Coordinates of C-alpha atoms in Angstrom, one line a residue:
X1 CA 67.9 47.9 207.7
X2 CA 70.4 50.1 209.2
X3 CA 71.5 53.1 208.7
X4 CA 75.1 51.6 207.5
X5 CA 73.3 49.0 205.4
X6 CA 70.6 51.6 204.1
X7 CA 70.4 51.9 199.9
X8 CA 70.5 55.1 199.0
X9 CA 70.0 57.0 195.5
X10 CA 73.1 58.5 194.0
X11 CA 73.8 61.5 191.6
X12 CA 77.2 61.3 189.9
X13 CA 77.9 64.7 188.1
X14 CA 80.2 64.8 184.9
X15 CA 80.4 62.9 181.4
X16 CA 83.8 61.7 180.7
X17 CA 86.0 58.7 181.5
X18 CA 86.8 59.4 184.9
X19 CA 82.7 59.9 186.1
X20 CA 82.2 56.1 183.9
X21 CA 85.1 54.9 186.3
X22 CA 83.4 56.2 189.4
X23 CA 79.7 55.5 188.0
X24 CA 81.2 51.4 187.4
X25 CA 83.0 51.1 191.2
X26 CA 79.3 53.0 193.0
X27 CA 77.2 50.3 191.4
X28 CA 79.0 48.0 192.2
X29 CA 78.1 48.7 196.2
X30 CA 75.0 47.1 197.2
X31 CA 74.5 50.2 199.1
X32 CA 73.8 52.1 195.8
X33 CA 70.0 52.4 194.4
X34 CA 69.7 54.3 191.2
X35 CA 72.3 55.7 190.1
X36 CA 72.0 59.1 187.9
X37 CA 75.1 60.4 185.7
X38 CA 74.3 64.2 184.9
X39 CA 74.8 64.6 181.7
X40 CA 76.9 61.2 181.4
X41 CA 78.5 59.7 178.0
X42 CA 77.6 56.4 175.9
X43 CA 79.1 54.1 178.7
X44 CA 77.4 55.4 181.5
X45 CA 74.2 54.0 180.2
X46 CA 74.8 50.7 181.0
X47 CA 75.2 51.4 184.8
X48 CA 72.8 54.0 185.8
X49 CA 70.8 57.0 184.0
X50 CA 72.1 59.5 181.9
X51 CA 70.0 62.8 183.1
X52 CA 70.2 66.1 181.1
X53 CA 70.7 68.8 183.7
X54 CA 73.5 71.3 183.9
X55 CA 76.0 70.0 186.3
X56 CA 77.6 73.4 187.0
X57 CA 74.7 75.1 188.4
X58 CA 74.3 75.1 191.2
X59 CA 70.5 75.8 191.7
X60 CA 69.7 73.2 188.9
X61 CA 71.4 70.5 190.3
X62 CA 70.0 71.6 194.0
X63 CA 66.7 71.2 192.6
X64 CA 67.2 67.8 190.9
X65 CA 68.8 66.3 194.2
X66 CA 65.2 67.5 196.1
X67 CA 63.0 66.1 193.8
X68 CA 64.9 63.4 193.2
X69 CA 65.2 62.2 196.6
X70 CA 68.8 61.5 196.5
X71 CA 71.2 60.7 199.3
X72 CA 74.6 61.4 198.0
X73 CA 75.9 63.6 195.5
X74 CA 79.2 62.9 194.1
X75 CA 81.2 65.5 191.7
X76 CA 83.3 64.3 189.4
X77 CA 85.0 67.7 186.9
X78 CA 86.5 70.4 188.5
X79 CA 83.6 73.3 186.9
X80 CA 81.1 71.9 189.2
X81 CA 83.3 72.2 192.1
X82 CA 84.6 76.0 191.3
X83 CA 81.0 77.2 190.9
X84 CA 79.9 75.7 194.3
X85 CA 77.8 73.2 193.4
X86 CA 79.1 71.2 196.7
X87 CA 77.9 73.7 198.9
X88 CA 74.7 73.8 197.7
X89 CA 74.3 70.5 198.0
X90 CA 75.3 70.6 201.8
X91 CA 73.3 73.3 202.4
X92 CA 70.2 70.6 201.7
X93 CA 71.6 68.4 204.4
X94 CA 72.7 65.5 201.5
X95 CA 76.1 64.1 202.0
X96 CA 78.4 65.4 199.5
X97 CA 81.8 63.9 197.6
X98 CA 83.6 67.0 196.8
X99 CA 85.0 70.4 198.4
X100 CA 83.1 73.7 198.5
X101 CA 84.3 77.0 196.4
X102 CA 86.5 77.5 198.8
X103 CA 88.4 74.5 198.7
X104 CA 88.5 74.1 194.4
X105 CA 90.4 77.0 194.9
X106 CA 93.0 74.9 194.8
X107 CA 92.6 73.7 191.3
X108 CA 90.4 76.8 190.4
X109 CA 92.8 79.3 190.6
X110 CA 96.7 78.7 190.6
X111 CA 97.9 81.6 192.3
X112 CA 95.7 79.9 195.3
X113 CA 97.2 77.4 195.2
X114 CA 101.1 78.6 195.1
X115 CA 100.1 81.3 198.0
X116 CA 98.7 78.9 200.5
X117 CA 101.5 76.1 199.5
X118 CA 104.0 78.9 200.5
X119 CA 101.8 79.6 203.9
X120 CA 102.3 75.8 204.5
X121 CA 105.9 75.7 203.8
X122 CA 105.3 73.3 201.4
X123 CA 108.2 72.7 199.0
X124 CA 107.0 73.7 195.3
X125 CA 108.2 75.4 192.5
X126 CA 109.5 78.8 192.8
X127 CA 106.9 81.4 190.5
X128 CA 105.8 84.8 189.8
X129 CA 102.2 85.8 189.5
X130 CA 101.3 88.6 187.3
X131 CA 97.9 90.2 186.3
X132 CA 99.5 92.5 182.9
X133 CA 101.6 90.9 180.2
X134 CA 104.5 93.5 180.3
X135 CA 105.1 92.5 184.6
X136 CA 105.2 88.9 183.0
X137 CA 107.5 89.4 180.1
X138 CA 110.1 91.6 181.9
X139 CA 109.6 88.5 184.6
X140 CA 110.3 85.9 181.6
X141 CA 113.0 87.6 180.4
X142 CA 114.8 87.8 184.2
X143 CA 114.2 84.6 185.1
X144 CA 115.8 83.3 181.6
X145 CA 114.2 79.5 179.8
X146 CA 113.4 77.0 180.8
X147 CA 110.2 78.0 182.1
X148 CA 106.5 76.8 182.8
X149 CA 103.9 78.8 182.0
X150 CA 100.7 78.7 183.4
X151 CA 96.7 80.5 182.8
X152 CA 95.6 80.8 186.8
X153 CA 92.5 79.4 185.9
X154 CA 90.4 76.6 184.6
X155 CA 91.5 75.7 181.2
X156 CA 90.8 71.5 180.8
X157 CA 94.3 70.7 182.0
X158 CA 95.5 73.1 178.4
X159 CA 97.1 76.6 180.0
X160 CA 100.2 74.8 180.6
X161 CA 103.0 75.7 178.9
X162 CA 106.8 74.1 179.1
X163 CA 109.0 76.8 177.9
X164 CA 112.6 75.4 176.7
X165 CA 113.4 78.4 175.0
X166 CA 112.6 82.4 175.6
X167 CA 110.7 83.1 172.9
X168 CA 108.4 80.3 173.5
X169 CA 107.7 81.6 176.8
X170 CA 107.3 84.9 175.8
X171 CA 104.8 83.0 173.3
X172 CA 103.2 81.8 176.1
X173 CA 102.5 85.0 177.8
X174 CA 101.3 86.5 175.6
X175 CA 98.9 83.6 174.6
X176 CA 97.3 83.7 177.6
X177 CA 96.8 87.7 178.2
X178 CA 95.6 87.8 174.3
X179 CA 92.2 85.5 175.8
X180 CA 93.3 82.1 174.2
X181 CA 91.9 80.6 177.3
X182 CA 89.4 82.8 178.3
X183 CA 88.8 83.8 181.8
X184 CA 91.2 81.9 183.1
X185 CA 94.4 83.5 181.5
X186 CA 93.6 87.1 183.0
X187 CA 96.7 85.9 185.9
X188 CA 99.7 83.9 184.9
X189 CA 101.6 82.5 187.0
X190 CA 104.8 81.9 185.9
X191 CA 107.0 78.9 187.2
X192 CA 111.0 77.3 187.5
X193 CA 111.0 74.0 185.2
X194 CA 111.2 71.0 188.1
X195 CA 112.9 67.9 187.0
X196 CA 112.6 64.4 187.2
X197 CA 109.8 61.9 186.8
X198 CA 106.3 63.1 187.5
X199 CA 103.7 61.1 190.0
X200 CA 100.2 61.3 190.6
X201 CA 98.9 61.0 194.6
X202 CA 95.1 60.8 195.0
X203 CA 93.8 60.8 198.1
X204 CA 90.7 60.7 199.9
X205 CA 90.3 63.5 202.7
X206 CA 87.3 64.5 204.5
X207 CA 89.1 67.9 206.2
X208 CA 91.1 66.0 209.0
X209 CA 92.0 62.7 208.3
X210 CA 93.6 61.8 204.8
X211 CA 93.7 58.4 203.2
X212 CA 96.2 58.2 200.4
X213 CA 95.3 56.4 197.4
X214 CA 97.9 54.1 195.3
X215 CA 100.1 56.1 193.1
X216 CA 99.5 56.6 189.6
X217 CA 101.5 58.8 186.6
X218 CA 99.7 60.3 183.6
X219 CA 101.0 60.8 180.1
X220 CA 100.1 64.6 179.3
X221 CA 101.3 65.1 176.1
X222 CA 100.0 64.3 172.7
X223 CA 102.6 62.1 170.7
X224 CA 105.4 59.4 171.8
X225 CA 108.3 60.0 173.5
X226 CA 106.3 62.6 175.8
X227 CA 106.8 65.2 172.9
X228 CA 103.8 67.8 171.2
X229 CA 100.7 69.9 173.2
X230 CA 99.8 69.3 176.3
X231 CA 96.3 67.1 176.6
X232 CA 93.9 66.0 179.0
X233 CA 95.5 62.8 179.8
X234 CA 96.7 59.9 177.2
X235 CA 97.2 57.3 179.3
X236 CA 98.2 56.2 183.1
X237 CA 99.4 53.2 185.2
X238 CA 99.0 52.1 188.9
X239 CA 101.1 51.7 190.9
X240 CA 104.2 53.8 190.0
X241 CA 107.0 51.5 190.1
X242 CA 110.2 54.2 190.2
X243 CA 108.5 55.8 193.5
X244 CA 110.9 55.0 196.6
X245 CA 109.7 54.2 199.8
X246 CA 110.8 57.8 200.6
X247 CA 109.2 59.7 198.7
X248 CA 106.0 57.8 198.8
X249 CA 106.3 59.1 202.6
X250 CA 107.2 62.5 201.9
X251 CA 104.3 62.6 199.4
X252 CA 101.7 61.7 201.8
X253 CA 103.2 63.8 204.5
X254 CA 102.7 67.0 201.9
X255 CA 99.0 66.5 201.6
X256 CA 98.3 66.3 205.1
X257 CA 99.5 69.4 205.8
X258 CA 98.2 71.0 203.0
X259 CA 94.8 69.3 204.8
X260 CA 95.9 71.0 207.7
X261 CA 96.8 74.0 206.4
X262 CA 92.9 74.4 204.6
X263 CA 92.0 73.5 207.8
X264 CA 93.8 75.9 209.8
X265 CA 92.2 78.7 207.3
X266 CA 89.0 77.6 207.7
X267 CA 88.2 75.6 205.0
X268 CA 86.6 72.2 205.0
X269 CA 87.8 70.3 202.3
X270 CA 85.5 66.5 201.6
X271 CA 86.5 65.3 198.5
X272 CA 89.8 63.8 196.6
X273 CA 92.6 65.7 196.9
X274 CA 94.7 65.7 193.9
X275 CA 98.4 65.9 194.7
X276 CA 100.5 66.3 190.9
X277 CA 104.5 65.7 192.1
X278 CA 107.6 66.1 190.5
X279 CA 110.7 63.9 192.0
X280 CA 113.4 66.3 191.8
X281 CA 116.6 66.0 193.6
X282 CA 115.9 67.3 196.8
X283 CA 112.5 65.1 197.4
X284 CA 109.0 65.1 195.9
X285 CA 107.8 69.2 194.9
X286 CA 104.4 69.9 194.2
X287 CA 103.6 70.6 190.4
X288 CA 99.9 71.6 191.0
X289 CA 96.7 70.4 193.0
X290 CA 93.6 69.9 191.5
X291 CA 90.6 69.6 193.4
X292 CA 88.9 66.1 192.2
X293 CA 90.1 62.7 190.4
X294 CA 92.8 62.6 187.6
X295 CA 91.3 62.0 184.4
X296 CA 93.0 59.2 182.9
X297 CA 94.2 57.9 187.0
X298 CA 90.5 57.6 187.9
X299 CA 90.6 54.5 185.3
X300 CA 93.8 52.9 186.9
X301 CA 93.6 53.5 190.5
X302 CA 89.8 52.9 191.1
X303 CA 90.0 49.2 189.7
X304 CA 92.6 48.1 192.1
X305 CA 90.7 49.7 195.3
X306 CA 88.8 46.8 197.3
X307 CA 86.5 49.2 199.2
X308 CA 83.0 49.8 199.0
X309 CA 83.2 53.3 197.2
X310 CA 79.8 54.3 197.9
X311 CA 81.2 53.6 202.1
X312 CA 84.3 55.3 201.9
X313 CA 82.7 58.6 199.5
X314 CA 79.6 58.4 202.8
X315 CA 83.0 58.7 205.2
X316 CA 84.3 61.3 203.7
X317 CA 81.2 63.5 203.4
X318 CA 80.4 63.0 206.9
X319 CA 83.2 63.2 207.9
X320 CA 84.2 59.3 209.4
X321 CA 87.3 58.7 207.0
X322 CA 89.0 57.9 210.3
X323 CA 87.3 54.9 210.7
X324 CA 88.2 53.9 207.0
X325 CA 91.4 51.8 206.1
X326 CA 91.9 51.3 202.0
X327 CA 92.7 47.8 200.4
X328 CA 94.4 47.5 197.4
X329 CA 95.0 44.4 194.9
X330 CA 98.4 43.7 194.1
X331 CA 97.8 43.6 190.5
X332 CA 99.4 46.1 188.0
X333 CA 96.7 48.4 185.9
X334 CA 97.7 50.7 182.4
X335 CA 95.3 52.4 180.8
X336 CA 95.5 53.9 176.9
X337 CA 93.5 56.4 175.9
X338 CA 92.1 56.7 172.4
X339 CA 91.3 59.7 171.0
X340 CA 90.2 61.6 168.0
X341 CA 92.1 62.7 165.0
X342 CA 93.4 66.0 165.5
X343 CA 93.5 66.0 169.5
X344 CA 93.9 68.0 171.3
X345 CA 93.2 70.6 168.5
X346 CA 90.5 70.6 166.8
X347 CA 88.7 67.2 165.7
X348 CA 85.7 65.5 164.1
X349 CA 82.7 64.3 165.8
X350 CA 80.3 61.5 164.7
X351 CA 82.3 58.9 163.9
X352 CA 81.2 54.7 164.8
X353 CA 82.8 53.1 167.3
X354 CA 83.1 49.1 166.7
X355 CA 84.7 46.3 169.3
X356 CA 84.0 47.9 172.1
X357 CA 82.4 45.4 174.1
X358 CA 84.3 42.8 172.4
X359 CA 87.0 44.4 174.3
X360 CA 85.4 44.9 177.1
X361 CA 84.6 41.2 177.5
X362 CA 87.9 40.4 177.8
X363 CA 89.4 38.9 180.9
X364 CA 91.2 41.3 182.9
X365 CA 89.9 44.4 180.9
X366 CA 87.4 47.4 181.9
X367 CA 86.9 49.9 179.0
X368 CA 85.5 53.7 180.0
X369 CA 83.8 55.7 177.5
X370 CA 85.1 59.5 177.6
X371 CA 83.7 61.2 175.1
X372 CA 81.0 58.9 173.0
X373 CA 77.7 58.9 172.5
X374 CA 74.6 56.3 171.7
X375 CA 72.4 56.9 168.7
X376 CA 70.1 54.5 168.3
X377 CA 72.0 51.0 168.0
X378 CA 75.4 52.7 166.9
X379 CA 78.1 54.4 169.3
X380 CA 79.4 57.3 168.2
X381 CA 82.6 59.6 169.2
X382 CA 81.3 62.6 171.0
X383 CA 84.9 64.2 172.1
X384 CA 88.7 64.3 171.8
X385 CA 89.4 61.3 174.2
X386 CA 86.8 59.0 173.3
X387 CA 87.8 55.3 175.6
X388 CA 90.3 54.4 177.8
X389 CA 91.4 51.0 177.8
X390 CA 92.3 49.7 181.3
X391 CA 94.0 46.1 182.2
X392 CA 94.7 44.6 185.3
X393 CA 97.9 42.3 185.3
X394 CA 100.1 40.5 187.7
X395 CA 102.9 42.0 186.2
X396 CA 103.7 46.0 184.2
X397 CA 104.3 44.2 180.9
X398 CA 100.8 42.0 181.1
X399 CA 99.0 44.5 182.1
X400 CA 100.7 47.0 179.5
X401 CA 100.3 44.3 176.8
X402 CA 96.7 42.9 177.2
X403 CA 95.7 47.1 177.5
X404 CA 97.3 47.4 174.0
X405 CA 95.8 43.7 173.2
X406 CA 92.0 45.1 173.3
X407 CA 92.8 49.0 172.1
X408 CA 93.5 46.7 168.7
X409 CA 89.7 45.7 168.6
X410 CA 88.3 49.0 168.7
X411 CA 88.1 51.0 165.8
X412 CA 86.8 54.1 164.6
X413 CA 87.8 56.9 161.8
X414 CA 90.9 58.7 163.0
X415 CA 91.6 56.6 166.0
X416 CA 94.8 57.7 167.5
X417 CA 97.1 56.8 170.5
X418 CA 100.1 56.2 172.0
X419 CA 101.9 53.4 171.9
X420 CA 104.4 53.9 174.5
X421 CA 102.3 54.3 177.7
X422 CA 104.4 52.9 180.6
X423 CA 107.6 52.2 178.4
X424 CA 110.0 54.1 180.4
X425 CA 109.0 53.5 183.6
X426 CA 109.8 49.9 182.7
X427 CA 113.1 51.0 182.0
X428 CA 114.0 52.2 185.5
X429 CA 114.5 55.8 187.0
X430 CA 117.4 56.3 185.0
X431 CA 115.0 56.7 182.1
X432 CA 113.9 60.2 183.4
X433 CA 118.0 60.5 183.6
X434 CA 118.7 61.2 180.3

């Protein structure tokens, strides 16, 4: 056996729907051997094993990968990433899906992020960055509402705020410097409102070349008609069908030379790049980066990819993503999300999960477990997002409708969702228009 044929033993770090995504498309390669989830969620289960380490350290997870004998390591959140677990990986000699410290930066911190994009000449928002809440007020009250505003740091996709009117912002401010988000609120960085539809561009970059993934757009916030806190993620399609030819071209030309520009600074970035775009008026601006797979996009892009995952993540990592070229299936994929009672504040736990694999035996339909957990014969809710629903269709309404179809035959106490995932892209661009 080759070397390109070899099996090799994977470690897949995270526990939510995106890493139950990625853990279904790696053992699906007859490349992959045993596949370990660290810590994993009641879905993972069924396609590798769950392993109780902590996946953000990174001495413990150096140690597991040399005892364990394993031959690539893939990180899925974006914690693992910020505290370097990637390059302690590398420095073992394993192949490695994800960037170094350096790199996350991108997602890690958001002033990062807005400097180098400015080095790069990349078009963006335009933003202030402040370290005291009376620089950001007297910023705030400048610059006038609408506003976004923003904790630098890590803060589960939460430390955004959309400011329509001053004192919200101000709100904002002072939300963050008063510790509601930790760490990660000690900078704000405070943003113009962009308008216009939002997109999603994955791609897959191993520091030189970039391969763009199919589009995708998420639904952040928590009730219908896009209205109420920001979440994680309540649902997503693929492709995105408002995108012009255009922009798609503009989008991909951003992220290589924000490639080029990590590059250029001396920072080797192997991973997905996570490219969040707004389509103003004057072309496609950059919203934000993050450092690793959308969480719900994971769900809807990775089922329409016809690559050997386990081949492509082995390019990337050592470094031979030239040599790559991505299929896609033409089929349409929506994913709902269904989440706990009280999402994205605060929620109960515990609660049995029926239908699942009823609805994940249907035809057409893959369901990822986010944030449940087995007890004995029962699954349990274990999170705020607790499954995402994915279907595959040959047209937006089939896929939107047989999505919804199976999100009917789970249940559990306080199961909540959204019913208008993909509505108004189905309506046109003019839907972002009014």
């Amino acid at each position: 056996m080759n070397a390109e044929t070899q099996v090799i033993d994977i470690l897949l770090l995270g526990s939510g729907g995106r890493e139950h995504a990625l853990a279904k498309k790696l053992s699906e390669s007859p490349r992959c051997g045993k596949l370990y989830i660290a810590p994993g969620n009641g879905g993972t289960l069924n396609v590798g094993e769950n392993v109780a380490i902590d996946e953000a350290d990174p001495e413990v997870v150096a140690d597991f990968v040399k005892g364990a004998g394993i031959g690539l390591v893939v990180i899925g959140p974006e914690a693992p990433l910020v505290a370097g677990v990637a390059d302690a990986v590398r420095a073992l000699g394993v192949p490695c899906f994800g960037p170094g410290a350096a790199g996350a930066q991108l997602e890690g911190s958001k002033r990062f992020s807005k400097e180098l994009m400015d080095r790069a000449g990349i078009p963006t928002a335009a933003y202030g960055s402040f370290d005291n809440e009376e620089d950001a007020l007297a910023y705030v009250r400048e610059q006038g509402a609408p506003l976004v505003v923003k904790a630098d740091g890590l803060a589960a996709g939460k430390g955004v705020i959309v400011a329509t009117e001053l004192a919200e912002a101000e709100n904002a401010v002072h939300e963050c410097f008063s510790g509601a988000f930790g760490a990660a609120g000690a900078t704000v960085v405070i943003e113009e409102m962009l308008v216009g539809p939002e997109c999603s561009l994955l791609a897959f970059t191993d520091g030189i070349t970039v391969c763009p993934m199919s589009t995708s757009q998420d639904h952040k916030r928590a009730l219908e008609g896009d209205r109420g806190p920001n979440t994680g993620g309540m649902g997503a399609y693929s492709p995105v069908p408002i995108v012009t030819p255009e922009e798609h071209a503009e989008m991909e030309r951003i992220m290589r030379v924000t490639v080029d520009q990590l590059r250029s600074e001396g920072i080797d970035y192997r991973g997905c790049l996570y490219g969040g775009f707004m389509l103003t008026a004057q072309g496609p601006k950059v919203l934000e980066y993050n450092a690793r797979f959308g969480d719900p996009e994971t769900q809807v892009v990775l089922p329409r990819l016809e690559n050997d995952l386990v081949e492509v993540m082995l390019a990337v990592a050592e470094q031979r993503l030239a040599d790559v070229e991505l299929s896609w299936c033409d089929e349409w994929a929506v994913t709902v999300v269904l989440t706990s009672a009280g999402y994205p504040g605060s929620y109960e736990k515990g609660k049995v999960i029926t239908g699942a694999d009823e609805a994940d035996a249907m035809d057409g339909v893959t369901v990822y477990h986010a944030g449940t957990t087995q007890e004995g014969d029962e699954l349990l809710t274990s999170g705020g997002r607790v499954i995402a629903v994915t279907a595959l269709g040959e047209t937006f309404e089939a896929a939107r409708d047989l999505s919804y179809a199976a999100c009917d035959k789970i249940e559990f106490e306080g199961k909540t969702l959204r019913h208008d995932i993909g509505l108004r892209a189905l309506r046109g661009r003019e839907a972002w228009e009014q």
